[in-house]
Short mmCIF file of C-alpha atoms in Angstrom, two decimals:
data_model
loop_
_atom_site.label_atom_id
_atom_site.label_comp_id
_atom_site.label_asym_id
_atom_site.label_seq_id
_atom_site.Cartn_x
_atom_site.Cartn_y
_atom_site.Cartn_z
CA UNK A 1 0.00 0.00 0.00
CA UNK A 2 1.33 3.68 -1.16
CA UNK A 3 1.57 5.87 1.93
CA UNK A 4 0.12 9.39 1.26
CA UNK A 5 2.53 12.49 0.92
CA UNK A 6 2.10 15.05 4.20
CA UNK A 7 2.53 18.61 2.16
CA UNK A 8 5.13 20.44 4.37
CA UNK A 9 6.85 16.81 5.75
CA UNK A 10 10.59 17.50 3.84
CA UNK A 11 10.05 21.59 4.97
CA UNK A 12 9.60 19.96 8.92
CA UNK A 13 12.36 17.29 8.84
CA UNK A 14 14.64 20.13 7.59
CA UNK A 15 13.84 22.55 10.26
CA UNK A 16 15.07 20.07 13.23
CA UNK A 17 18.86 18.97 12.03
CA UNK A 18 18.99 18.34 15.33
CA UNK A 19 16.37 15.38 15.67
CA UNK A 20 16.13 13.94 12.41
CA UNK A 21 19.99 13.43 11.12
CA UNK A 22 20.22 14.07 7.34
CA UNK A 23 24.05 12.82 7.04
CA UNK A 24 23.87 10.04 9.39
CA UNK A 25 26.67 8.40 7.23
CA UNK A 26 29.11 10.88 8.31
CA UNK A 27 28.86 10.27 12.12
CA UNK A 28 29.83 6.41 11.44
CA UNK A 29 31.98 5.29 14.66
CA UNK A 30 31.23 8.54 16.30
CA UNK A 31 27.82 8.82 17.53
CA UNK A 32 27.61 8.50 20.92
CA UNK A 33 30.64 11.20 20.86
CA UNK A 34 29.61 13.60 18.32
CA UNK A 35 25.67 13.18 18.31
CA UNK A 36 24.68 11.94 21.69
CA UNK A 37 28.13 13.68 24.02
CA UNK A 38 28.22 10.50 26.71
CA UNK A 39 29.14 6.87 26.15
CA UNK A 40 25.62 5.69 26.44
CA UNK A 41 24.64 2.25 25.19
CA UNK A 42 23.05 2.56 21.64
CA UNK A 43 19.08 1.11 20.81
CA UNK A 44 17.89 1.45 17.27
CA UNK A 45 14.17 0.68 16.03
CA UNK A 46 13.56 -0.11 12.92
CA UNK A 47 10.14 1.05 10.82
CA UNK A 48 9.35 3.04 14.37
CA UNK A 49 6.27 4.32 12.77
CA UNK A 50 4.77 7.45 14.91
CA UNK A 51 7.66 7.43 17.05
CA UNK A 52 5.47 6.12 20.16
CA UNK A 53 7.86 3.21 21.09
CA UNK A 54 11.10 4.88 20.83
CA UNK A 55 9.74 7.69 23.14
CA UNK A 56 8.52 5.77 25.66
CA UNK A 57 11.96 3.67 26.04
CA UNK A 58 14.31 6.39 26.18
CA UNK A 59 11.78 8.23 28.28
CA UNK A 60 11.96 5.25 30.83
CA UNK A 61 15.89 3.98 30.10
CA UNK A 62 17.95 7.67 30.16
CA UNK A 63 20.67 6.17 30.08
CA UNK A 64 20.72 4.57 26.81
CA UNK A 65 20.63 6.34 23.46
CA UNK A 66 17.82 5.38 21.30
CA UNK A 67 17.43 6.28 17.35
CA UNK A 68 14.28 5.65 15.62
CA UNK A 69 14.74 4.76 12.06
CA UNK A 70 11.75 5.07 9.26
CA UNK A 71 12.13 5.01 5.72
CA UNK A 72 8.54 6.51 5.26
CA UNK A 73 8.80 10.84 5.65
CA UNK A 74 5.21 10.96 5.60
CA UNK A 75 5.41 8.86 8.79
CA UNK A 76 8.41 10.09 10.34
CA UNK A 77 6.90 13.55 10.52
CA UNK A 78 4.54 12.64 12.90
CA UNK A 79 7.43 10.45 15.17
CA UNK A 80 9.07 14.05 15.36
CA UNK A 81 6.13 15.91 16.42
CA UNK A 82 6.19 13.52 19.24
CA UNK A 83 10.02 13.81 19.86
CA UNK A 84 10.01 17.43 19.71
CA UNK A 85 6.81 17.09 22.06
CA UNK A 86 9.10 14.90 24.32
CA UNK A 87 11.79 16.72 23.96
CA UNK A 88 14.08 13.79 25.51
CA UNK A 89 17.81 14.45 24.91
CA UNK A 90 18.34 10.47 24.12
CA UNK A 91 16.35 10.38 21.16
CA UNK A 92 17.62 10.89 17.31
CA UNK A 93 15.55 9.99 14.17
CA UNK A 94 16.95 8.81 10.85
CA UNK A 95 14.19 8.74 7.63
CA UNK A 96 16.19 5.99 5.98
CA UNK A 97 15.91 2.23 4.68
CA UNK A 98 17.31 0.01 7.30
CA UNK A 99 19.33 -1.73 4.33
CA UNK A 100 21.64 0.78 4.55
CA UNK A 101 22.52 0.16 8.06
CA UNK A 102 26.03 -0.79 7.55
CA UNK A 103 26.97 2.65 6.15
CA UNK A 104 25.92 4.41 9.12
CA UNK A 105 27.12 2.61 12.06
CA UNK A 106 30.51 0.66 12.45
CA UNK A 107 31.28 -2.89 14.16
CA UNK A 108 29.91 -2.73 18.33
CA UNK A 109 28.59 0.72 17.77
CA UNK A 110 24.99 -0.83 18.82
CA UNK A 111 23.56 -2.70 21.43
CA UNK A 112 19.86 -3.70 20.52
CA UNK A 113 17.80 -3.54 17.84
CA UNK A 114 13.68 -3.61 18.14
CA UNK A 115 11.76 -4.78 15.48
CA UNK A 116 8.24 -4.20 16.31
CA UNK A 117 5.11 -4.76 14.07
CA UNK A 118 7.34 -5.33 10.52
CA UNK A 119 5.47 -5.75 7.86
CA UNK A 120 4.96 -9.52 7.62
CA UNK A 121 5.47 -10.29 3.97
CA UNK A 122 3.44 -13.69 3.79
CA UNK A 123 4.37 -14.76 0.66
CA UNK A 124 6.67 -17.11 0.20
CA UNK A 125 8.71 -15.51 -2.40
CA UNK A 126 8.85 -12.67 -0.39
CA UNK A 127 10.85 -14.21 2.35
CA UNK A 128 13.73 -12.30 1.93
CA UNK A 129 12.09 -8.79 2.48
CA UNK A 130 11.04 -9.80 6.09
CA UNK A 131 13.34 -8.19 8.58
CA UNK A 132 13.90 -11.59 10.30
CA UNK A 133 15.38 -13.09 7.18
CA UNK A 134 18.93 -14.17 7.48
CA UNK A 135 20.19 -11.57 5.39
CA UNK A 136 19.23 -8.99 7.88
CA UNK A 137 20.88 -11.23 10.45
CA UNK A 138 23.93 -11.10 9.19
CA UNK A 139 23.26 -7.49 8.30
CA UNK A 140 22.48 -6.96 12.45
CA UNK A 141 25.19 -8.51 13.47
CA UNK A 142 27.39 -6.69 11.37
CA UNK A 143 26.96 -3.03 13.71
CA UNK A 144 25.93 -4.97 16.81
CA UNK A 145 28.31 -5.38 19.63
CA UNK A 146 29.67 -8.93 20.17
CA UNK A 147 26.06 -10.46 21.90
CA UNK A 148 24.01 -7.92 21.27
CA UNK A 149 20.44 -9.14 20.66
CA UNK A 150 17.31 -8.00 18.46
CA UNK A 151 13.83 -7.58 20.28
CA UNK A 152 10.94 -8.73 18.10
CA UNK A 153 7.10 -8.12 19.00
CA UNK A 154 4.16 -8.81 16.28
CA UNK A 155 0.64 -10.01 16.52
CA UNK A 156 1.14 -12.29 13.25
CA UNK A 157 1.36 -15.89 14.33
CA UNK A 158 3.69 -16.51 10.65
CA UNK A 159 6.29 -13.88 11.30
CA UNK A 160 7.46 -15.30 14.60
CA UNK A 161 7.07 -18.43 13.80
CA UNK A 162 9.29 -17.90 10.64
CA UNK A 163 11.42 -15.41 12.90
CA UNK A 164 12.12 -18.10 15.80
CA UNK A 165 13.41 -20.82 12.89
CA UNK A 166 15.49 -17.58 11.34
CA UNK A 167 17.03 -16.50 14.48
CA UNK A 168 17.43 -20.74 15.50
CA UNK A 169 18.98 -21.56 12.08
CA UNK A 170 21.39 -18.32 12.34
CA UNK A 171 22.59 -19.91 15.51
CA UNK A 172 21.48 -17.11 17.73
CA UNK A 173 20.46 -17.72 21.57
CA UNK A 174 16.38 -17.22 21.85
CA UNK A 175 15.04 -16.11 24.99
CA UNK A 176 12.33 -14.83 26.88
CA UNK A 177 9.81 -16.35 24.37
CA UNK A 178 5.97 -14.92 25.11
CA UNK A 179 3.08 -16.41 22.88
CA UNK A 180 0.71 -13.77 24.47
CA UNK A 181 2.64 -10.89 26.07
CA UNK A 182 0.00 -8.99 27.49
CA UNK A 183 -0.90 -12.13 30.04
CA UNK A 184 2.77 -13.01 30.46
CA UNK A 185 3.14 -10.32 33.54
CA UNK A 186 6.35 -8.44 31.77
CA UNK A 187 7.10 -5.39 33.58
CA UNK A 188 7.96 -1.99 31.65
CA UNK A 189 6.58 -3.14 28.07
CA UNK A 190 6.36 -0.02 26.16
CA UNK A 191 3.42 0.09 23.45
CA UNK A 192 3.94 1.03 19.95
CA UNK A 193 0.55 2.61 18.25
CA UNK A 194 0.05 -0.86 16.47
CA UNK A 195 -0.04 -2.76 19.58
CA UNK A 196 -2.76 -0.49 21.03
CA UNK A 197 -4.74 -1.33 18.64
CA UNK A 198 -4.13 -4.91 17.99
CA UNK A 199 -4.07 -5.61 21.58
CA UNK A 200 -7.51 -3.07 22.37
CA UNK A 201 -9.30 -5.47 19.30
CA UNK A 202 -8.09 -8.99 21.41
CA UNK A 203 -5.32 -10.30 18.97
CA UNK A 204 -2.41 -12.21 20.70
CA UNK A 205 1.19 -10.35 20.94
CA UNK A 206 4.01 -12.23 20.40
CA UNK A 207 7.17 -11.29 21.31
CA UNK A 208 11.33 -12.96 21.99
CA UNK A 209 14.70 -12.32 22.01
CA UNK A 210 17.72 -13.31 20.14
CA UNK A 211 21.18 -12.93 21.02
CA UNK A 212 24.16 -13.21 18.50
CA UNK A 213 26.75 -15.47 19.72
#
C-alpha cells in the first residue's frame, strides 16, 4: 500500500537537524561522541512508525541512546512531532531504509535492535524482504556489539514463527519467548501505536529475544 505524501513533511524534517539526522553516514563510529556527548549504550528501532515506542523507552531507560529509524517521511513527521513534544535528549531519528545500516554505524557501535510490528510479507517468495530473514541477520550482526540481541514483538502468528526458525537456524540464543505478552506479567513493556490497537481489538502479541553469539 502507497503511503500518502504530508505537504510540508521534507520543509519539517529540515527545520530540526537536530532530531532527524540528514548525514547520518558521516557520524559512522562517532555517535555516541559527536551526536549523543556520553558513552551511552546505543538502541535502534527499525520502521518506528509514529515514534510512540522509541519515546517511551528512552523516556523510561535515560541512560541509553535510542534512534528511531523510518524510511517513510510521511510517517516520520509525525514520530518528530512527538520527539520534539518529548523533547528527551536520548532520542535521534533517521528517515532511511534500514538496508543501509552498515553505512551508518561501524562494528559494536549498537547494542539492541527492536523490530516491532514489521510488515509480515506472507508470501513465500517474499521471504527475503522480512526483517527476520537471514540476510538482515547477518546485516544486524554486522553493527551490533559482540552479543548484542534484536527484540521482536508482532501479533502475526507466521512472522514469529518464521522469525524463531530464522534467528534458531542463524545460531542465535532465543530467549524470553511470550506467545501472548499482554498475560505473560512483563514489567515496563512499552506500546507502539500498532499494539494499542491490535491488543484493544483482542489479537495475541508475540514477542522474543535473540542474542548473536
Amino acid at each position: 500500500m502507497r503511503l500518502r505524501n504530508k505537504p510540508g513533511a521534507y520543509d519539517k524534517i529540515n527545520e530540526h537537524p537536530d532530531r532527524v539526522i540528514s548525514t547520518p553516514a558521516d557520524f559512522r563510529g562517532n555517535w555516541k561522541k559527536e551526536i549523543f556527548k556520553n558513552e551511552n549504550p546505543i538502541h535502534i528501532e527499525i520502521g518506528m512508525g509514529k515514534g510512540t515506542f522509541v519515546n517511551g523507552m528512552a523516556k523510561l531507560h535515560p541512560d541509553v541512546n535510542f534512534i528511531g529509524i523510518e524510511k517513510y517521511t510521511s510517517v516520520i513527521v509525525s514520530a518528530l512531532d512527538l520527539t520534539l513534544e518529548q523533547a528527551l535528549p536520548n532520542v535521534r531519528l533517521l528517515n532511511i531504509d534500514a538496508n543501509t545500516l552498515p553505512e551508518i554505524f561501524e562494528q559494536g557501535e549498537l547494542a539492541q535492535i527492536y523490530l516491532n510490528f514489521s510488515d509480515p510479507w506472507p508470501k513465500n517468495r517474499h521471504e527475503k524482504r522480512r526483517l527476520t530473514h537471514e540476510s538482515f541477520l547477518a546485516m544486524y550482526e554486522s553493527v551490533l556489539v559482540k552479543g548484542g540481541e534484536v527484540h521482536l514483538k508482532t501479533d502475526n502468528q507466521g512472522l514469529f514463527e518464521f522469525s524463531l526458525e530464522s534467528f534458531s537456524k542463524y545460531g542465535m540464543i532465543v530467549k524470553n519467548i511470550s506467545l501472548d505478552l499482554h498475560k505473560s506479567g512483563i514489567k515496563g513493556n512499552v506500546m507502539t501505536e500498532y499494539e494499542q490497537k491490535f491488543s484493544s481489538k483482542g489479537n495475541r502479541i508475540y514477542r522474543c529475544e535473540a542474542q548473536f553469539r
